mmCIF file of C-alpha atoms in Angstrom:
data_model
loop_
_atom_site.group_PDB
_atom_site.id
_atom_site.type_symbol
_atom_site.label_atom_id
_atom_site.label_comp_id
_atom_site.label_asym_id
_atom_site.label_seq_id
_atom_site.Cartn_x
_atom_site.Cartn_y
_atom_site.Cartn_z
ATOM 1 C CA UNK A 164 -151.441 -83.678 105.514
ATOM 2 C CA UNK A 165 -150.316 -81.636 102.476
ATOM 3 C CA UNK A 166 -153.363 -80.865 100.049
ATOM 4 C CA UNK A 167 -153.323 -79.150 96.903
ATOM 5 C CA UNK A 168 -156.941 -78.254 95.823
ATOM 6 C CA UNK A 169 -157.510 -77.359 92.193
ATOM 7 C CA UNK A 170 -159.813 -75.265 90.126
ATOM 8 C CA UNK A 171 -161.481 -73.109 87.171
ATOM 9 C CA UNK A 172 -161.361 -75.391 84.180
ATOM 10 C CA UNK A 173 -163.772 -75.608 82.043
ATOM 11 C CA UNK A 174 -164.916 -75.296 78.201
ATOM 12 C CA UNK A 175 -163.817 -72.537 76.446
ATOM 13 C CA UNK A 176 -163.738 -71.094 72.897
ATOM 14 C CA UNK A 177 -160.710 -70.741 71.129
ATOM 15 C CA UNK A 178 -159.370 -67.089 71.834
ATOM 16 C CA UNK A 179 -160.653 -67.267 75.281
ATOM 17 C CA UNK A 180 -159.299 -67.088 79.012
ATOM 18 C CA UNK A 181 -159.338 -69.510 81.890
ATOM 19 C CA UNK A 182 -157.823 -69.260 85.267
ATOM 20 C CA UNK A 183 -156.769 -71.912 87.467
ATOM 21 C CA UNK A 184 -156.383 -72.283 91.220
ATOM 22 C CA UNK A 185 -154.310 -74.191 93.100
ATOM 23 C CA UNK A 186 -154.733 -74.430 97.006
ATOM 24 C CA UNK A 187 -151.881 -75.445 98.794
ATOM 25 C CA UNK A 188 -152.425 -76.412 102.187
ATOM 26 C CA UNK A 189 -150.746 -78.877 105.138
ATOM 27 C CA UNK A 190 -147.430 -77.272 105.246
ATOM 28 C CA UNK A 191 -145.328 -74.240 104.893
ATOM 29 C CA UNK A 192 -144.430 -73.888 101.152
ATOM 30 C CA UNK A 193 -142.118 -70.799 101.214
ATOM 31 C CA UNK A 194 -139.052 -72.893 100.239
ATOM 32 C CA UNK A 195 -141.050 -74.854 97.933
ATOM 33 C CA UNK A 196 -141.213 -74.399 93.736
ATOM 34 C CA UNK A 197 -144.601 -74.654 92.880
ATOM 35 C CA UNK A 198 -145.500 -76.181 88.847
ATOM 36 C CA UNK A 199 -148.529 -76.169 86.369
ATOM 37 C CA UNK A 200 -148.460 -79.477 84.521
ATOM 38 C CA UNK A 201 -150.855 -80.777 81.792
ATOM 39 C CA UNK A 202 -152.015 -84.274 80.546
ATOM 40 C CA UNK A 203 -153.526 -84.561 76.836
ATOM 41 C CA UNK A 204 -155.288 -87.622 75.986
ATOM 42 C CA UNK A 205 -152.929 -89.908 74.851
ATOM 43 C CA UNK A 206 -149.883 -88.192 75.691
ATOM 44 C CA UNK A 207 -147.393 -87.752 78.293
ATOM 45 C CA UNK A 208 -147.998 -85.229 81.243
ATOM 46 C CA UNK A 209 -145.625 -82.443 79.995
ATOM 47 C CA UNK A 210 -144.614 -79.272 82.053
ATOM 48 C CA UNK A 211 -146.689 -75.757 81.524
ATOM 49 C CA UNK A 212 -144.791 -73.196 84.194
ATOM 50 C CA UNK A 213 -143.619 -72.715 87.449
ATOM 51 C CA UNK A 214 -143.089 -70.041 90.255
ATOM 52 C CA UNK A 215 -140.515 -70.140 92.742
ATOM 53 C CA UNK A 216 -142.779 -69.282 96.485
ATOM 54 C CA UNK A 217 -140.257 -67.164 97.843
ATOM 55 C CA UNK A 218 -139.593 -64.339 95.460
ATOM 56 C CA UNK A 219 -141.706 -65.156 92.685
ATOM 57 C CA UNK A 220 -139.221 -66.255 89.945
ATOM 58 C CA UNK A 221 -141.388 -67.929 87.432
ATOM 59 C CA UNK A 222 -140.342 -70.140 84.027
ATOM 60 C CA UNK A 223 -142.241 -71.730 81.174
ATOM 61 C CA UNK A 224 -142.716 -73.860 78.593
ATOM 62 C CA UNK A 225 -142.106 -72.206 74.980
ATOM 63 C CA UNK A 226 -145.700 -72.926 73.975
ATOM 64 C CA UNK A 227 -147.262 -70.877 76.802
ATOM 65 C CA UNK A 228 -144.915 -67.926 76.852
ATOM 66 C CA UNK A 229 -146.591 -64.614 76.158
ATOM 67 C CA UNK A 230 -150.209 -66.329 76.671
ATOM 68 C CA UNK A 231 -150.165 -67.930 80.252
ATOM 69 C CA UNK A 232 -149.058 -66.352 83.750
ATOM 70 C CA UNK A 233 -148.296 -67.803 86.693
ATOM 71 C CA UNK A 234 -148.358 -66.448 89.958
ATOM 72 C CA UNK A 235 -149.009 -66.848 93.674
ATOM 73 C CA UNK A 236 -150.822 -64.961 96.778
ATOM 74 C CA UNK A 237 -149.356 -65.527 99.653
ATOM 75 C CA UNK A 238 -151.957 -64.622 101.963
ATOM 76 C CA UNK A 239 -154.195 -66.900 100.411
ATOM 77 C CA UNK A 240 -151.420 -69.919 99.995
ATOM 78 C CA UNK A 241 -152.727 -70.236 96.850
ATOM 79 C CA UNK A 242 -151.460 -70.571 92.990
ATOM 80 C CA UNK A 243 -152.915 -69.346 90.296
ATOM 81 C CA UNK A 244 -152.009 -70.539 85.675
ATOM 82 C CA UNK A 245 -154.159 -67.343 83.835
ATOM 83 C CA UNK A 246 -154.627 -68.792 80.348
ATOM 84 C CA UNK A 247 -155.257 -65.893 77.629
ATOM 85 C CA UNK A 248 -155.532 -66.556 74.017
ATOM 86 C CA UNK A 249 -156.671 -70.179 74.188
ATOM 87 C CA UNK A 250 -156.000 -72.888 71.253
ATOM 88 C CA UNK A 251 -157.590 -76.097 71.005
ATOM 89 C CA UNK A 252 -154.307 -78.197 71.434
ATOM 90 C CA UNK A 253 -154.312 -76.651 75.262
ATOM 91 C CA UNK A 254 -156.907 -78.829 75.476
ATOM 92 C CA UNK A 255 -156.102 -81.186 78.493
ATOM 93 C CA UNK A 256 -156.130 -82.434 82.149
ATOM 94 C CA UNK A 257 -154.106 -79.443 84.312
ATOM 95 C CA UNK A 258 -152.689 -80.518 87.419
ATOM 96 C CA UNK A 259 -150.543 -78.282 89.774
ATOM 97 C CA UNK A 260 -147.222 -80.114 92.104
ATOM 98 C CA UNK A 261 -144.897 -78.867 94.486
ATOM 99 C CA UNK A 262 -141.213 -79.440 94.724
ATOM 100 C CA UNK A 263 -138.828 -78.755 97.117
ATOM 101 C CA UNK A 264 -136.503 -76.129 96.479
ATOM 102 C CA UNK A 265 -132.588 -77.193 96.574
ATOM 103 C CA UNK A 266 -131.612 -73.512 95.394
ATOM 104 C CA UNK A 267 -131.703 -70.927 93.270
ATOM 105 C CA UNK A 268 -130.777 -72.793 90.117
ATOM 106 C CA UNK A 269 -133.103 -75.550 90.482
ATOM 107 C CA UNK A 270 -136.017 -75.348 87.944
ATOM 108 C CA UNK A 271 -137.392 -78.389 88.375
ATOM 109 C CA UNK A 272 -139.342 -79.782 84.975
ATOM 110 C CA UNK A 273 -140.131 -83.335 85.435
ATOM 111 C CA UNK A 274 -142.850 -84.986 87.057
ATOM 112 C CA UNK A 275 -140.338 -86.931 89.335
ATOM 113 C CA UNK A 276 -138.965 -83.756 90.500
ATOM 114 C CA UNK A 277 -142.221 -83.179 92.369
ATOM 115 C CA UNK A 278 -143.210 -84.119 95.927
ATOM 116 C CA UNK A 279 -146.850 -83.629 96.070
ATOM 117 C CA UNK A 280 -149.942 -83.380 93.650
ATOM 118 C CA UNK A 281 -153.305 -81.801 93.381
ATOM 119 C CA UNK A 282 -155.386 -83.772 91.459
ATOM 120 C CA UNK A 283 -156.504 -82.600 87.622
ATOM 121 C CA UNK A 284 -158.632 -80.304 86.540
ATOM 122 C CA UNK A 285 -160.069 -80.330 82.847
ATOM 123 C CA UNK A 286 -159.720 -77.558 80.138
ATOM 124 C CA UNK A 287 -161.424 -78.243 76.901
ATOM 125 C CA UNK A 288 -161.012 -75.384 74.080
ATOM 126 C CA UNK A 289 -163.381 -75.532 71.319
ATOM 127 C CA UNK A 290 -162.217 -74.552 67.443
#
């Protein structure tokens, strides 16, 4: 059974850092693109970043480039978002997904375009 545990949200001042975890579990993921997405109240679930498992090839969204990093331990199986500089519109659920790789061009975006979910995790930024 393929489980994706997540956490470390949590309230945070604007400015501030969070990290998230996401535990993957159930199945081998090697070939698999793992994704950060994020639900605002009110608003459509909308993509954050993702890392390709086998060789670490990551992509974002343009309002998280330069302040959030994705990345992955292996050992562990798990995935981590690190969230630096904080504003109060990142406020919102964060979920992570997996997707099954079909190759090296496939940077998969959409919610559809993902197999399996963790469940949400909330991040609240205070002005």
């Amino acid at each position: 059974q393929v489980q994706l545990v997540v956490s470390g949200g949590g309230l945070v001042q604007a400015g501030g850092s969070l990290r998230l975890s996401c535990a993957a579990s159930g199945r081998t993921f090697s070939s698999y693109i793992m994704g950060w997405f994020r639900q605002a109240p009110g608003n459509e679930r909308e993509f954050v970043a993702a890392i390709r498992w086998s060789g670490g090839n990551t992509y974002y969204a343009d309002f998280v480039k330069g302040r959030f990093t994705i990345s992955r331990d292996n050992a562990k199986s798990t995935v981590y978002l690190q969230m630096n500089s904080l504003k109060p519109e990142d406020t919102a659920v964060y979920s992570c997904a997996a997707s099954p790789s079909y190759g090296l061009s496939w940077r998969p975006q959409e919610t559809h375009e993902y197999a399996y979910w963790g469940q949400g995790t909330q991040v609240t930024v205070s002005s």
